[in-house]
C-alpha positions as protocol buffer text, in pm:
chain_id: "A"
residue {
  index: 1
  type: MET
  ca { x: 1079 y: 1914 z: 177 }
}
residue {
  index: 2
  type: PRO
  ca { x: 1389 y: 1916 z: 7 }
}
residue {
  index: 3
  type: PRO
  ca { x: 1412 y: 2006 z: -355 }
}
residue {
  index: 4
  type: ASP
  ca { x: 1366 y: 1804 z: -613 }
}
residue {
  index: 5
  type: ASP
  ca { x: 1734 y: 1753 z: -717 }
}
residue {
  index: 6
  type: GLU
  ca { x: 1855 y: 1778 z: -396 }
}
residue {
  index: 7
  type: VAL
  ca { x: 1871 y: 1353 z: -254 }
}
residue {
  index: 8
  type: SER
  ca { x: 1959 y: 1326 z: 165 }
}
residue {
  index: 9
  type: HIS
  ca { x: 1937 y: 1005 z: 278 }
}
residue {
  index: 10
  type: ARG
  ca { x: 1736 y: 855 z: 639 }
}
residue {
  index: 11
  type: SER
  ca { x: 1866 y: 524 z: 815 }
}
residue {
  index: 12
  type: ALA
  ca { x: 1585 y: 193 z: 789 }
}
residue {
  index: 13
  type: ARG
  ca { x: 1627 y: -159 z: 874 }
}
residue {
  index: 14
  type: ALA
  ca { x: 1605 y: -433 z: 688 }
}
residue {
  index: 15
  type: VAL
  ca { x: 1584 y: -845 z: 669 }
}
residue {
  index: 16
  type: VAL
  ca { x: 1939 y: -988 z: 562 }
}
residue {
  index: 17
  type: PHE
  ca { x: 1948 y: -1360 z: 458 }
}
residue {
  index: 18
  type: GLU
  ca { x: 2295 y: -1404 z: 520 }
}
residue {
  index: 19
  type: ALA
  ca { x: 2415 y: -1728 z: 502 }
}
residue {
  index: 20
  type: PRO
  ca { x: 2199 y: -2037 z: 489 }
}
residue {
  index: 21
  type: ARG
  ca { x: 2018 y: -2062 z: 783 }
}
residue {
  index: 22
  type: GLN
  ca { x: 2150 y: -1707 z: 891 }
}
residue {
  index: 23
  type: VAL
  ca { x: 1942 y: -1426 z: 928 }
}
residue {
  index: 24
  type: VAL
  ca { x: 1976 y: -1105 z: 1022 }
}
residue {
  index: 25
  type: ILE
  ca { x: 1910 y: -688 z: 1046 }
}
residue {
  index: 26
  type: ARG
  ca { x: 2080 y: -457 z: 877 }
}
residue {
  index: 27
  type: ARG
  ca { x: 2056 y: -23 z: 905 }
}
residue {
  index: 28
  type: VAL
  ca { x: 2066 y: -1 z: 580 }
}
residue {
  index: 29
  type: ASP
  ca { x: 1999 y: 387 z: 341 }
}
residue {
  index: 30
  type: VAL
  ca { x: 1733 y: 447 z: 256 }
}
residue {
  index: 31
  type: PRO
  ca { x: 1705 y: 787 z: 33 }
}
residue {
  index: 32
  type: SER
  ca { x: 1486 y: 1071 z: 32 }
}
residue {
  index: 33
  type: PRO
  ca { x: 1131 y: 1040 z: -182 }
}
residue {
  index: 34
  type: ALA
  ca { x: 1277 y: 1137 z: -563 }
}
residue {
  index: 35
  type: HIS
  ca { x: 973 y: 1322 z: -779 }
}
residue {
  index: 36
  type: GLY
  ca { x: 717 y: 1046 z: -816 }
}
residue {
  index: 37
  type: ASP
  ca { x: 792 y: 851 z: -560 }
}
residue {
  index: 38
  type: VAL
  ca { x: 688 y: 777 z: -126 }
}
residue {
  index: 39
  type: LEU
  ca { x: 840 y: 708 z: 129 }
}
residue {
  index: 40
  type: VAL
  ca { x: 630 y: 435 z: 341 }
}
residue {
  index: 41
  type: ARG
  ca { x: 645 y: 275 z: 711 }
}
residue {
  index: 42
  type: THR
  ca { x: 612 y: -33 z: 676 }
}
residue {
  index: 43
  type: LEU
  ca { x: 381 y: -156 z: 950 }
}
residue {
  index: 44
  type: TRP
  ca { x: 271 y: -535 z: 820 }
}
residue {
  index: 45
  type: SER
  ca { x: 541 y: -773 z: 648 }
}
residue {
  index: 46
  type: GLY
  ca { x: 432 y: -1071 z: 502 }
}
residue {
  index: 47
  type: ILE
  ca { x: 602 y: -1435 z: 516 }
}
residue {
  index: 48
  type: SER
  ca { x: 672 y: -1585 z: 243 }
}
residue {
  index: 49
  type: ALA
  ca { x: 642 y: -1965 z: 454 }
}
residue {
  index: 50
  type: GLY
  ca { x: 756 y: -2180 z: 137 }
}
residue {
  index: 51
  type: THR
  ca { x: 991 y: -1988 z: -58 }
}
residue {
  index: 52
  type: GLU
  ca { x: 1143 y: -1788 z: 217 }
}
residue {
  index: 53
  type: MET
  ca { x: 1208 y: -2084 z: 432 }
}
residue {
  index: 54
  type: LEU
  ca { x: 1345 y: -2259 z: 85 }
}
residue {
  index: 55
  type: ALA
  ca { x: 1589 y: -1938 z: 130 }
}
residue {
  index: 56
  type: TYR
  ca { x: 1694 y: -1996 z: 503 }
}
residue {
  index: 57
  type: ARG
  ca { x: 1753 y: -2327 z: 413 }
}
residue {
  index: 58
  type: GLY
  ca { x: 2000 y: -2203 z: 83 }
}
residue {
  index: 59
  type: GLU
  ca { x: 1805 y: -2460 z: -40 }
}
residue {
  index: 60
  type: ILE
  ca { x: 1702 y: -2219 z: -360 }
}
residue {
  index: 61
  type: ASP
  ca { x: 1960 y: -2188 z: -676 }
}
residue {
  index: 62
  type: PRO
  ca { x: 2190 y: -1911 z: -587 }
}
residue {
  index: 63
  type: ALA
  ca { x: 2179 y: -1744 z: -986 }
}
residue {
  index: 64
  type: LEU
  ca { x: 1779 y: -1722 z: -1024 }
}
residue {
  index: 65
  type: PRO
  ca { x: 1701 y: -1411 z: -953 }
}
residue {
  index: 66
  type: LEU
  ca { x: 1481 y: -1242 z: -634 }
}
residue {
  index: 67
  type: ASP
  ca { x: 1183 y: -1212 z: -909 }
}
residue {
  index: 68
  type: GLU
  ca { x: 1221 y: -1050 z: -1245 }
}
residue {
  index: 69
  type: THR
  ca { x: 934 y: -865 z: -1239 }
}
residue {
  index: 70
  type: ILE
  ca { x: 921 y: -643 z: -886 }
}
residue {
  index: 71
  type: GLY
  ca { x: 1159 y: -332 z: -921 }
}
residue {
  index: 72
  type: ALA
  ca { x: 1221 y: -338 z: -541 }
}
residue {
  index: 73
  type: LEU
  ca { x: 1384 y: -725 z: -573 }
}
residue {
  index: 74
  type: THR
  ca { x: 1705 y: -748 z: -752 }
}
residue {
  index: 75
  type: GLY
  ca { x: 1995 y: -981 z: -786 }
}
residue {
  index: 76
  type: SER
  ca { x: 1962 y: -1357 z: -702 }
}
residue {
  index: 77
  type: PHE
  ca { x: 1958 y: -1607 z: -378 }
}
residue {
  index: 78
  type: GLY
  ca { x: 2309 y: -1578 z: -388 }
}
residue {
  index: 79
  type: PHE
  ca { x: 2396 y: -1519 z: -60 }
}
residue {
  index: 80
  type: PRO
  ca { x: 2393 y: -1243 z: 140 }
}
residue {
  index: 81
  type: PHE
  ca { x: 2042 y: -1055 z: -33 }
}
residue {
  index: 82
  type: ARG
  ca { x: 1708 y: -923 z: 131 }
}
residue {
  index: 83
  type: TYR
  ca { x: 1335 y: -1097 z: -27 }
}
residue {
  index: 84
  type: GLY
  ca { x: 1031 y: -1036 z: 101 }
}
residue {
  index: 85
  type: TYR
  ca { x: 722 y: -912 z: -133 }
}
residue {
  index: 86
  type: SER
  ca { x: 476 y: -795 z: 66 }
}
residue {
  index: 87
  type: CYS
  ca { x: 475 y: -510 z: 278 }
}
residue {
  index: 88
  type: VAL
  ca { x: 141 y: -296 z: 387 }
}
residue {
  index: 89
  type: GLY
  ca { x: 285 y: 66 z: 514 }
}
residue {
  index: 90
  type: ARG
  ca { x: 180 y: 446 z: 552 }
}
residue {
  index: 91
  type: VAL
  ca { x: 336 y: 691 z: 364 }
}
residue {
  index: 92
  type: GLU
  ca { x: 541 y: 896 z: 546 }
}
residue {
  index: 93
  type: ASP
  ca { x: 645 y: 1158 z: 263 }
}
residue {
  index: 94
  type: THR
  ca { x: 523 y: 1204 z: -101 }
}
residue {
  index: 95
  type: ARG
  ca { x: 658 y: 1337 z: -411 }
}
residue {
  index: 96
  type: HIS
  ca { x: 331 y: 1243 z: -585 }
}
residue {
  index: 97
  type: GLY
  ca { x: -45 y: 1293 z: -548 }
}
residue {
  index: 98
  type: ILE
  ca { x: -120 y: 1028 z: -253 }
}
residue {
  index: 99
  type: PRO
  ca { x: -155 y: 1200 z: 74 }
}
residue {
  index: 100
  type: ASP
  ca { x: 83 y: 1133 z: 365 }
}
residue {
  index: 101
  type: GLY
  ca { x: -95 y: 889 z: 559 }
}
residue {
  index: 102
  type: GLN
  ca { x: -220 y: 683 z: 314 }
}
residue {
  index: 103
  type: LEU
  ca { x: -248 y: 368 z: 406 }
}
residue {
  index: 104
  type: VAL
  ca { x: -88 y: 167 z: 84 }
}
residue {
  index: 105
  type: PHE
  ca { x: 47 y: -215 z: -4 }
}
residue {
  index: 106
  type: ALA
  ca { x: 362 y: -293 z: -186 }
}
residue {
  index: 107
  type: PHE
  ca { x: 596 y: -545 z: -311 }
}
residue {
  index: 108
  type: HIS
  ca { x: 938 y: -440 z: -159 }
}
residue {
  index: 109
  type: ALA
  ca { x: 1204 y: -673 z: 119 }
}
residue {
  index: 110
  type: HIS
  ca { x: 1097 y: -690 z: 452 }
}
residue {
  index: 111
  type: GLN
  ca { x: 1185 y: -350 z: 544 }
}
residue {
  index: 112
  type: ASP
  ca { x: 1102 y: -80 z: 805 }
}
residue {
  index: 113
  type: VAL
  ca { x: 1128 y: 218 z: 587 }
}
residue {
  index: 114
  type: PHE
  ca { x: 1118 y: 217 z: 217 }
}
residue {
  index: 115
  type: ALA
  ca { x: 1129 y: 491 z: -114 }
}
residue {
  index: 116
  type: VAL
  ca { x: 911 y: 306 z: -385 }
}
residue {
  index: 117
  type: ALA
  ca { x: 818 y: 480 z: -686 }
}
residue {
  index: 118
  type: ALA
  ca { x: 432 y: 603 z: -620 }
}
residue {
  index: 119
  type: GLU
  ca { x: 280 y: 406 z: -941 }
}
residue {
  index: 120
  type: ASP
  ca { x: 418 y: 61 z: -800 }
}
residue {
  index: 121
  type: VAL
  ca { x: 234 y: 65 z: -475 }
}
residue {
  index: 122
  type: ILE
  ca { x: -159 y: 35 z: -470 }
}
residue {
  index: 123
  type: VAL
  ca { x: -368 y: 243 z: -252 }
}
residue {
  index: 124
  type: LEU
  ca { x: -569 y: 55 z: 43 }
}
residue {
  index: 125
  type: GLY
  ca { x: -870 y: 165 z: 177 }
}
residue {
  index: 126
  type: ASP
  ca { x: -1104 y: 80 z: 481 }
}
residue {
  index: 127
  type: VAL
  ca { x: -900 y: -254 z: 578 }
}
residue {
  index: 128
  type: ASP
  ca { x: -713 y: -423 z: 755 }
}
residue {
  index: 129
  type: PRO
  ca { x: -294 y: -410 z: 710 }
}
residue {
  index: 130
  type: ARG
  ca { x: -212 y: -677 z: 842 }
}
residue {
  index: 131
  type: LEU
  ca { x: -491 y: -913 z: 609 }
}
residue {
  index: 132
  type: ALA
  ca { x: -329 y: -667 z: 347 }
}
residue {
  index: 133
  type: THR
  ca { x: -25 y: -862 z: 360 }
}
residue {
  index: 134
  type: LEU
  ca { x: -196 y: -1134 z: 248 }
}
residue {
  index: 135
  type: PHE
  ca { x: -330 y: -995 z: -143 }
}
residue {
  index: 136
  type: PRO
  ca { x: -39 y: -1091 z: -324 }
}
residue {
  index: 137
  type: LEU
  ca { x: -214 y: -1480 z: -246 }
}
residue {
  index: 138
  type: VAL
  ca { x: -512 y: -1395 z: -279 }
}
residue {
  index: 139
  type: GLU
  ca { x: -396 y: -1339 z: -638 }
}
residue {
  index: 140
  type: THR
  ca { x: -221 y: -1675 z: -651 }
}
residue {
  index: 141
  type: ALA
  ca { x: -585 y: -1823 z: -511 }
}
residue {
  index: 142
  type: LEU
  ca { x: -779 y: -1697 z: -815 }
}
residue {
  index: 143
  type: GLN
  ca { x: -529 y: -1770 z: -1069 }
}
residue {
  index: 144
  type: ALA
  ca { x: -564 y: -2082 z: -950 }
}
residue {
  index: 145
  type: ALA
  ca { x: -955 y: -2104 z: -967 }
}
residue {
  index: 146
  type: LEU
  ca { x: -943 y: -1921 z: -1319 }
}
residue {
  index: 147
  type: ASP
  ca { x: -706 y: -2189 z: -1471 }
}
residue {
  index: 148
  type: ALA
  ca { x: -948 y: -2426 z: -1351 }
}
residue {
  index: 149
  type: GLY
  ca { x: -1176 y: -2288 z: -1580 }
}
residue {
  index: 150
  type: PRO
  ca { x: -1585 y: -2413 z: -1472 }
}
residue {
  index: 151
  type: VAL
  ca { x: -1599 y: -2591 z: -1168 }
}
residue {
  index: 152
  type: LEU
  ca { x: -1973 y: -2547 z: -1137 }
}
residue {
  index: 153
  type: GLU
  ca { x: -2098 y: -2873 z: -896 }
}
residue {
  index: 154
  type: GLU
  ca { x: -1799 y: -3039 z: -964 }
}
residue {
  index: 155
  type: GLU
  ca { x: -1584 y: -3257 z: -662 }
}
residue {
  index: 156
  type: THR
  ca { x: -1207 y: -3100 z: -598 }
}
residue {
  index: 157
  type: VAL
  ca { x: -969 y: -3202 z: -420 }
}
residue {
  index: 158
  type: VAL
  ca { x: -737 y: -2957 z: -284 }
}
residue {
  index: 159
  type: THR
  ca { x: -353 y: -3120 z: -138 }
}
residue {
  index: 160
  type: GLY
  ca { x: -212 y: -2861 z: 133 }
}
residue {
  index: 161
  type: LEU
  ca { x: -396 y: -2621 z: 381 }
}
residue {
  index: 162
  type: GLY
  ca { x: -182 y: -2359 z: 424 }
}
residue {
  index: 163
  type: VAL
  ca { x: -238 y: -1985 z: 330 }
}
residue {
  index: 164
  type: VAL
  ca { x: -250 y: -2067 z: -93 }
}
residue {
  index: 165
  type: GLY
  ca { x: -414 y: -2376 z: -24 }
}
residue {
  index: 166
  type: ILE
  ca { x: -745 y: -2216 z: 256 }
}
residue {
  index: 167
  type: LEU
  ca { x: -741 y: -1948 z: 19 }
}
residue {
  index: 168
  type: THR
  ca { x: -783 y: -2118 z: -340 }
}
residue {
  index: 169
  type: GLY
  ca { x: -1043 y: -2377 z: -188 }
}
residue {
  index: 170
  type: LEU
  ca { x: -1253 y: -2102 z: -79 }
}
residue {
  index: 171
  type: MET
  ca { x: -1169 y: -1957 z: -424 }
}
residue {
  index: 172
  type: LEU
  ca { x: -1291 y: -2291 z: -618 }
}
residue {
  index: 173
  type: GLN
  ca { x: -1585 y: -2278 z: -358 }
}
residue {
  index: 174
  type: ARG
  ca { x: -1691 y: -1955 z: -448 }
}
residue {
  index: 175
  type: ALA
  ca { x: -1697 y: -2090 z: -827 }
}
residue {
  index: 176
  type: GLY
  ca { x: -1924 y: -2342 z: -701 }
}
residue {
  index: 177
  type: ALA
  ca { x: -1697 y: -2658 z: -659 }
}
residue {
  index: 178
  type: ARG
  ca { x: -1754 y: -2883 z: -409 }
}
residue {
  index: 179
  type: VAL
  ca { x: -1445 y: -2897 z: -244 }
}
residue {
  index: 180
  type: LEU
  ca { x: -1182 y: -3160 z: -9 }
}
residue {
  index: 181
  type: GLY
  ca { x: -871 y: -3034 z: 110 }
}
residue {
  index: 182
  type: VAL
  ca { x: -606 y: -3334 z: 215 }
}
residue {
  index: 183
  type: GLU
  ca { x: -375 y: -3183 z: 467 }
}
residue {
  index: 184
  type: PRO
  ca { x: -199 y: -3366 z: 747 }
}
residue {
  index: 185
  type: LEU
  ca { x: -88 y: -3120 z: 1014 }
}
residue {
  index: 186
  type: GLY
  ca { x: -431 y: -3075 z: 1242 }
}
residue {
  index: 187
  type: ASP
  ca { x: -455 y: -2712 z: 1327 }
}
residue {
  index: 188
  type: ARG
  ca { x: -443 y: -2629 z: 904 }
}
residue {
  index: 189
  type: ARG
  ca { x: -766 y: -2863 z: 929 }
}
residue {
  index: 190
  type: SER
  ca { x: -902 y: -2673 z: 1209 }
}
residue {
  index: 191
  type: VAL
  ca { x: -854 y: -2402 z: 1016 }
}
residue {
  index: 192
  type: ALA
  ca { x: -985 y: -2460 z: 707 }
}
residue {
  index: 193
  type: VAL
  ca { x: -1314 y: -2590 z: 897 }
}
residue {
  index: 194
  type: SER
  ca { x: -1318 y: -2279 z: 1054 }
}
residue {
  index: 195
  type: VAL
  ca { x: -1365 y: -2086 z: 707 }
}
residue {
  index: 196
  type: GLY
  ca { x: -1585 y: -2334 z: 522 }
}
residue {
  index: 197
  type: LEU
  ca { x: -1417 y: -2608 z: 413 }
}
residue {
  index: 198
  type: GLU
  ca { x: -1477 y: -2975 z: 385 }
}
residue {
  index: 199
  type: ALA
  ca { x: -1132 y: -3088 z: 548 }
}
residue {
  index: 200
  type: VAL
  ca { x: -934 y: -3473 z: 636 }
}
residue {
  index: 201
  type: ALA
  ca { x: -579 y: -3605 z: 703 }
}
residue {
  index: 202
  type: PRO
  ca { x: -442 y: -3751 z: 440 }
}
residue {
  index: 203
  type: GLU
  ca { x: -460 y: -4125 z: 517 }
}
residue {
  index: 204
  type: GLU
  ca { x: -835 y: -4021 z: 487 }
}
residue {
  index: 205
  type: ALA
  ca { x: -881 y: -3896 z: 151 }
}
residue {
  index: 206
  type: ALA
  ca { x: -888 y: -4213 z: -91 }
}
residue {
  index: 207
  type: GLU
  ca { x: -1202 y: -4353 z: 110 }
}
residue {
  index: 208
  type: GLN
  ca { x: -1355 y: -4010 z: 116 }
}
residue {
  index: 209
  type: ILE
  ca { x: -1285 y: -3945 z: -249 }
}
residue {
  index: 210
  type: ALA
  ca { x: -1424 y: -4284 z: -361 }
}
residue {
  index: 211
  type: GLY
  ca { x: -1738 y: -4191 z: -134 }
}
residue {
  index: 212
  type: ARG
  ca { x: -1763 y: -3921 z: -331 }
}
residue {
  index: 213
  type: ALA
  ca { x: -1702 y: -3935 z: -665 }
}
residue {
  index: 214
  type: PRO
  ca { x: -1654 y: -4280 z: -761 }
}
residue {
  index: 215
  type: SER
  ca { x: -1515 y: -4244 z: -1081 }
}
residue {
  index: 216
  type: GLY
  ca { x: -1281 y: -3994 z: -936 }
}
residue {
  index: 217
  type: VAL
  ca { x: -1285 y: -3660 z: -995 }
}
residue {
  index: 218
  type: ARG
  ca { x: -1171 y: -3407 z: -1223 }
}
residue {
  index: 219
  type: LEU
  ca { x: -951 y: -3157 z: -1064 }
}
residue {
  index: 220
  type: VAL
  ca { x: -662 y: -3188 z: -845 }
}
residue {
  index: 221
  type: VAL
  ca { x: -485 y: -2866 z: -691 }
}
residue {
  index: 222
  type: GLU
  ca { x: -102 y: -2964 z: -542 }
}
residue {
  index: 223
  type: ALA
  ca { x: -43 y: -2663 z: -288 }
}
residue {
  index: 224
  type: SER
  ca { x: 156 y: -2841 z: -87 }
}
residue {
  index: 225
  type: GLY
  ca { x: 494 y: -2826 z: -150 }
}
residue {
  index: 226
  type: ARG
  ca { x: 482 y: -3193 z: -147 }
}
residue {
  index: 227
  type: PRO
  ca { x: 340 y: -3383 z: -422 }
}
residue {
  index: 228
  type: GLU
  ca { x: 437 y: -3705 z: -271 }
}
């Protein structure tokens, strides 16, 4: 490795939101890791379907910061910008105690190689790298379940059975709730049922809810992005 004060660069491929409905892959320079950093080669990069579809269509306020809590996501949603926050890869070069070859999770935009502070990565054990890209969504689901408070034996409705909705339903079910998922897309309902949730179409929801809880339900989690 070069001395700590010597910085060399290598090339990486990064996804760039260039303009509304226009996404390209650009070459970007990546500095060699400084002291305390690691260089990571991405294996899988999770797509946040809701947020990134809005970004793709140009439907997010361009003045809105990408993320004020993630150091790798600076700037705003004004075009052009880079986005993404769920990378799983292996350490290729290190200036820290994390060994080369270690599987890690990092909050970083879609990019095949990147340097990041070692304190900003999560060292992973024996886990499927593809599944590890879901960790931020599991965190969201867990927070929703915690915010719900005690739910033991409570009739609960989750509207929207995308990844976050399914994970939230599973978290609530694990906490003892009786969960009913509501979702217009049949394939999503099938996935929900396959992992142990009960799921119905919106037009069936009122009858199902009335049969389960005639006086109504205490908790509804809106995860569809279409609250109407």
